[in-house]
Amino acid sequence: MPRRTDVKPHQSQSEPTILDVARKARVSKSLVSMVIRGEDGVSAKNREAVRQAIEELNYRPNVIARSLVQRRTRMLGVMISDLRNPFFGDVVSGIQMRAADLGYRVLFNTGDRVPNLEEAAIESLLELRVDGLILAAPRVDDTIIERACRAVPVVVLNRDTSATCSDSVTNDNLAGASLAVEHCASLGHTRIAHIDGGTGAGANVRREGYLAAMQRLGLAANVLTVEGGFTENGGYQAARELLKQFPLPTAIFAANDVSAIGALKALEEAGLRTPGDVSVVGYDNTSLAALPQISLTSVQQFGADIGRLGMECIFERIEGRRSTPRHEVVAPTLVVRTSTGPAPVGAHGHR
Amino acid sequence: MPRRTDVKPHQSQSEPTILDVARKARVSKSLVSMVIRGEDGVSAKNREAVRQAIEELNYRPNVIARSLVQRRTRMLGVMISDLRNPFFGDVVSGIQMRAADLGYRVLFNTGDRVPNLEEAAIESLLELRVDGLILAAPRVDDTIIERACRAVPVVVLNRDTSATCSDSVTNDNLAGASLAVEHCASLGHTRIAHIDGGTGAGANVRREGYLAAMQRLGLAANVLTVEGGFTENGGYQAARELLKQFPLPTAIFAANDVSAIGALKALEEAGLRTPGDVSVVGYDNTSLAALPQISLTSVQQFGADIGRLGMECIFERIEGRRSTPRHEVVAPTLVVRTSTGPAPVGAHGHR
DNA sequence: ACTTCAAGCTGGAACGTTCCAAAGGACGCC
DNA sequence: GGCGTCCTTTGGAACGTTCCAGCTTGAAGT
């Protein structure tokens, strides 16, 4: 195959450095550095000369070089388990806003909910020497988290971890699940099924919350759980599974909004009315749930707050203001919409 | 306020370097470097010794230092105009996948649709010396884009730019708008209004496409445009504006899905049926449009493909395989769902 | 036995910053 | 005039890699 002769890399000229600026402004590189960093103790005359040289040369400080000598990057690594789930959009936006305030850059990454890929994503962030790591609902093993903690402050969002080294911000999944179940029960439902999140982060606690609430309400005999894996299709399949049951559940509590929407689709396809025949509750209260056409009753999780809190945890540790773990739990609330309603009157309980 | 004495930064010990590894394996740092980079020409014995020393020390290569000497970071900067819009989720995922294949990391950033913030976001990526820049529907001025081009290869997604230095990947907005309008017309609609994207990227071309199609179909007299700004609330407000018109439009072509959904909400609130009274078409065919409860007819834009193509453009230029601009246009298609239907029979056209 | 060669390995010079100790200059004071 | 003090400025040493030229060693070729 005819190979073109090696072409030089894109850069037409190598970019100007601090030395070029210094030469042009007729001062030392140190002085230029001071101006760039906004230190005082520089004469007005020289400051202006430097400023102008920078302008003329179109100089841009090299953050890489700075990071090397300072041994900090002012960058935060964020590993998001699922970029498509709008809940994480909220989380990210909370992180970003707070990070910008605090003068940090944010580097995103994802492993697409695959543990191995997530591990690689984390490793890759660590190689970049991020100053801190935020893991949003990671699916990796606790040992991976502990390993990361040895290098850098870590905060885990929305996932319970036995790793003692990291901070965490979660919502109270137990309470949230209770809210959902109790809401259904208060509407007269007794056969309340759960579409769970499988191995996903937080899924187990929500499942436990569901079980505990059912028990507390004396509905232990009606417990019914199908795996939905936190995805729309998972929720869809799970709901189809539930529809094979007899008697049918009259309410479904899905472990997140996305899977709840999958369930809604399955119900509609089966010709069942929501909430007439089956009520559905989601979790996360994403923008999806709020869409008037969907109007999904959902447990509100305040993703942006979670992101913001996570950012604050990291910041405290980076600044060295704290070295003991902090575990923040935000309380969920229930947002009632039109996907839930009274249990159908003809529903013959089988208790 | 009682101030704690300055605590040392988090790092308990500074991390091991290549030199520590070299000492432990009793070889030179150069040899270690070779092993890390997977070069051959290293004896099996030493390779193994190094591998083991790395393991024992828990050594992690410092990408920062490497980038400095190599003067390339293998990082790509991506500036996304709107993280909340699921269309960009598709784009991002296309970029990420291809980037991972090609061995690049991706650094995201956003300016939240505010030109000044977007400019700062771009600048911040350039300071990090990313090897290339992908701008997804940026709202910044062309001069900013040109400035960025001087430093690094740039590709602009989904936005027409007069900047001649950058590559671009767009979908054919003109054709897409035609598809939407013609679809409505073929269903018998004559009063077809447009909710446009205001100053957003690509908005003007879609508007032109709308105007041209209306003209072509002899409906120039019925042209009606309201600004929706590409957001859900914008679409909602715009639709309320449209509802003040008499006679009412029987079809609305919104410049993107998100604003179309806002419009749907306004219609529903006004007690109008979709598509019975008013048909609605969106643009982007995001996952939102596909939700069965929304079922929005929409112009499909293949966000993942656009991201992937953008990534490929950048890669070609980084590798120096090309230095002339490439402008890729992907053809949109129409996905018909249930938000569009025949024009209402009683609709008295005023032509 | 002498040269040639390749394979394996090595130390030093970059890369573009920041940080620090110290130099220089201006000024006032004794 | 010498000295201390303050403000401003400076050069050199890091930071942790990669790259390169050159060193050793031993085997093959003549």
mmCIF file of C-alpha atoms in Angstrom, chain B residues 80-227:
data_model
loop_
_atom_site.group_PDB
_atom_site.id
_atom_site.type_symbol
_atom_site.label_atom_id
_atom_site.label_comp_id
_atom_site.label_asym_id
_atom_site.label_seq_id
_atom_site.Cartn_x
_atom_site.Cartn_y
_atom_site.Cartn_z
ATOM 1 C CA ILE B 80 -21.259 20.541 24.754
ATOM 2 C CA SER B 81 -23.715 23.366 24.559
ATOM 3 C CA ASP B 82 -26.478 21.666 26.530
ATOM 4 C CA LEU B 83 -25.860 18.663 28.715
ATOM 5 C CA ARG B 84 -29.515 18.216 29.544
ATOM 6 C CA ASN B 85 -30.701 17.708 26.011
ATOM 7 C CA PRO B 86 -30.654 13.968 25.396
ATOM 8 C CA PHE B 87 -29.618 14.541 21.820
ATOM 9 C CA PHE B 88 -26.184 15.460 23.075
ATOM 10 C CA GLY B 89 -26.169 12.335 25.136
ATOM 11 C CA ASP B 90 -26.230 10.458 21.847
ATOM 12 C CA VAL B 91 -23.497 12.631 20.414
ATOM 13 C CA VAL B 92 -21.312 12.159 23.457
ATOM 14 C CA SER B 93 -21.752 8.464 23.401
ATOM 15 C CA GLY B 94 -20.735 8.355 19.745
ATOM 16 C CA ILE B 95 -17.637 10.378 20.503
ATOM 17 C CA GLN B 96 -16.711 8.313 23.540
ATOM 18 C CA MET B 97 -16.949 5.002 21.809
ATOM 19 C CA ARG B 98 -14.829 6.007 18.867
ATOM 20 C CA ALA B 99 -12.356 7.816 21.095
ATOM 21 C CA ALA B 100 -11.862 4.749 23.223
ATOM 22 C CA ASP B 101 -11.152 2.713 20.097
ATOM 23 C CA LEU B 102 -8.549 5.191 18.973
ATOM 24 C CA GLY B 103 -6.890 5.433 22.366
ATOM 25 C CA TYR B 104 -7.998 8.902 23.325
ATOM 26 C CA ARG B 105 -9.424 10.270 26.506
ATOM 27 C CA VAL B 106 -12.259 12.705 26.378
ATOM 28 C CA LEU B 107 -12.607 15.782 28.491
ATOM 29 C CA PHE B 108 -16.065 17.287 28.631
ATOM 30 C CA ASN B 109 -17.064 20.761 29.372
ATOM 31 C CA THR B 110 -20.066 22.930 28.958
ATOM 32 C CA GLY B 111 -20.937 26.574 28.925
ATOM 33 C CA ASP B 112 -24.639 26.045 29.419
ATOM 34 C CA ARG B 113 -25.612 27.770 26.200
ATOM 35 C CA VAL B 114 -24.144 31.062 27.382
ATOM 36 C CA PRO B 115 -21.653 32.393 24.817
ATOM 37 C CA ASN B 116 -19.266 33.854 27.376
ATOM 38 C CA LEU B 117 -19.184 30.729 29.464
ATOM 39 C CA GLU B 118 -18.729 28.614 26.383
ATOM 40 C CA GLU B 119 -15.789 30.719 25.373
ATOM 41 C CA ALA B 120 -14.236 30.235 28.808
ATOM 42 C CA ALA B 121 -14.888 26.517 28.604
ATOM 43 C CA ILE B 122 -13.082 26.312 25.278
ATOM 44 C CA GLU B 123 -10.176 28.339 26.540
ATOM 45 C CA SER B 124 -9.876 26.107 29.541
ATOM 46 C CA LEU B 125 -9.674 23.028 27.334
ATOM 47 C CA LEU B 126 -6.987 24.649 25.230
ATOM 48 C CA GLU B 127 -4.911 25.474 28.282
ATOM 49 C CA LEU B 128 -4.963 21.805 29.049
ATOM 50 C CA ARG B 129 -3.380 21.264 25.663
ATOM 51 C CA VAL B 130 -5.971 18.869 24.378
ATOM 52 C CA ASP B 131 -4.929 17.386 21.055
ATOM 53 C CA GLY B 132 -8.182 18.358 19.423
ATOM 54 C CA LEU B 133 -11.412 20.130 20.069
ATOM 55 C CA ILE B 134 -14.954 19.066 19.337
ATOM 56 C CA LEU B 135 -17.565 21.770 19.648
ATOM 57 C CA ALA B 136 -21.101 20.485 19.803
ATOM 58 C CA ALA B 137 -23.517 23.165 18.688
ATOM 59 C CA PRO B 138 -21.454 25.990 20.128
ATOM 60 C CA ARG B 139 -22.974 29.424 20.503
ATOM 61 C CA VAL B 140 -19.727 31.307 20.344
ATOM 62 C CA ASP B 141 -18.676 33.691 17.672
ATOM 63 C CA ASP B 142 -16.810 32.428 14.608
ATOM 64 C CA THR B 143 -13.749 34.384 15.636
ATOM 65 C CA ILE B 144 -13.480 32.247 18.763
ATOM 66 C CA ILE B 145 -13.542 29.154 16.610
ATOM 67 C CA GLU B 146 -10.857 30.542 14.379
ATOM 68 C CA ARG B 147 -8.701 31.372 17.342
ATOM 69 C CA ALA B 148 -9.033 27.818 18.593
ATOM 70 C CA CYS B 149 -8.103 26.485 15.176
ATOM 71 C CA ARG B 150 -4.754 28.190 15.418
ATOM 72 C CA ALA B 151 -3.874 25.987 18.351
ATOM 73 C CA VAL B 152 -5.372 22.653 17.560
ATOM 74 C CA PRO B 153 -7.620 20.793 15.099
ATOM 75 C CA VAL B 154 -11.253 21.707 15.612
ATOM 76 C CA VAL B 155 -14.458 20.149 14.447
ATOM 77 C CA VAL B 156 -17.810 21.826 14.834
ATOM 78 C CA LEU B 157 -20.859 19.655 15.178
ATOM 79 C CA ASN B 158 -24.351 20.651 14.185
ATOM 80 C CA ARG B 159 -23.772 24.204 13.411
ATOM 81 C CA ASP B 160 -22.934 26.090 10.299
ATOM 82 C CA THR B 161 -19.864 28.158 10.578
ATOM 83 C CA SER B 162 -18.179 30.445 8.182
ATOM 84 C CA ALA B 163 -14.874 29.617 9.850
ATOM 85 C CA THR B 164 -12.884 27.974 7.095
ATOM 86 C CA CYS B 165 -10.268 26.437 9.309
ATOM 87 C CA SER B 166 -12.334 23.818 11.061
ATOM 88 C CA ASP B 167 -13.974 20.620 9.996
ATOM 89 C CA SER B 168 -17.663 20.258 10.486
ATOM 90 C CA VAL B 169 -20.270 17.585 10.805
ATOM 91 C CA THR B 170 -23.836 18.613 10.457
ATOM 92 C CA ASN B 171 -27.022 17.070 9.428
ATOM 93 C CA ASP B 172 -28.773 18.573 6.484
ATOM 94 C CA ASN B 173 -31.008 20.952 8.389
ATOM 95 C CA LEU B 174 -32.524 22.310 5.218
ATOM 96 C CA ALA B 175 -33.582 18.853 4.092
ATOM 97 C CA GLY B 176 -34.708 17.909 7.589
ATOM 98 C CA ALA B 177 -36.977 20.914 7.851
ATOM 99 C CA SER B 178 -38.399 20.072 4.432
ATOM 100 C CA LEU B 179 -39.156 16.543 5.534
ATOM 101 C CA ALA B 180 -41.080 17.858 8.487
ATOM 102 C CA VAL B 181 -43.081 20.431 6.563
ATOM 103 C CA GLU B 182 -43.811 18.143 3.648
ATOM 104 C CA HIS B 183 -44.978 15.433 5.958
ATOM 105 C CA CYS B 184 -47.499 17.828 7.489
ATOM 106 C CA ALA B 185 -48.574 19.080 4.105
ATOM 107 C CA SER B 186 -49.083 15.558 2.833
ATOM 108 C CA LEU B 187 -51.473 15.042 5.714
ATOM 109 C CA GLY B 188 -53.503 17.950 4.487
ATOM 110 C CA HIS B 189 -52.183 20.645 6.789
ATOM 111 C CA THR B 190 -51.836 24.122 5.383
ATOM 112 C CA ARG B 191 -51.417 26.269 8.458
ATOM 113 C CA ILE B 192 -48.073 24.911 9.618
ATOM 114 C CA ALA B 193 -46.289 27.005 12.223
ATOM 115 C CA HIS B 194 -42.650 26.843 13.272
ATOM 116 C CA ILE B 195 -41.204 27.066 16.762
ATOM 117 C CA ASP B 196 -37.632 27.997 16.052
ATOM 118 C CA GLY B 197 -34.392 27.707 17.954
ATOM 119 C CA GLY B 198 -33.685 31.411 18.210
ATOM 120 C CA THR B 199 -29.970 32.046 18.196
ATOM 121 C CA GLY B 200 -29.138 28.415 18.846
ATOM 122 C CA ALA B 201 -26.775 26.551 16.552
ATOM 123 C CA GLY B 202 -28.507 25.314 13.427
ATOM 124 C CA ALA B 203 -31.698 27.171 14.243
ATOM 125 C CA ASN B 204 -31.435 29.583 11.379
ATOM 126 C CA VAL B 205 -30.994 26.895 8.753
ATOM 127 C CA ARG B 206 -33.963 24.955 10.037
ATOM 128 C CA ARG B 207 -35.998 28.115 9.883
ATOM 129 C CA GLU B 208 -34.891 28.728 6.330
ATOM 130 C CA GLY B 209 -35.750 25.163 5.449
ATOM 131 C CA TYR B 210 -39.184 25.723 6.869
ATOM 132 C CA LEU B 211 -39.662 28.941 4.933
ATOM 133 C CA ALA B 212 -38.394 27.436 1.708
ATOM 134 C CA ALA B 213 -40.629 24.400 2.007
ATOM 135 C CA MET B 214 -43.669 26.510 2.767
ATOM 136 C CA GLN B 215 -42.943 28.619 -0.255
ATOM 137 C CA ARG B 216 -42.398 25.624 -2.456
ATOM 138 C CA LEU B 217 -45.737 24.218 -1.351
ATOM 139 C CA GLY B 218 -47.504 27.469 -2.049
ATOM 140 C CA LEU B 219 -48.101 28.098 1.638
ATOM 141 C CA ALA B 220 -45.980 31.201 1.927
ATOM 142 C CA ALA B 221 -48.951 33.193 3.164
ATOM 143 C CA ASN B 222 -49.342 30.867 6.141
ATOM 144 C CA VAL B 223 -45.819 31.173 7.400
ATOM 145 C CA LEU B 224 -45.714 31.687 11.154
ATOM 146 C CA THR B 225 -42.632 31.588 13.332
ATOM 147 C CA VAL B 226 -42.217 31.951 17.088
ATOM 148 C CA GLU B 227 -39.013 31.651 19.027
#
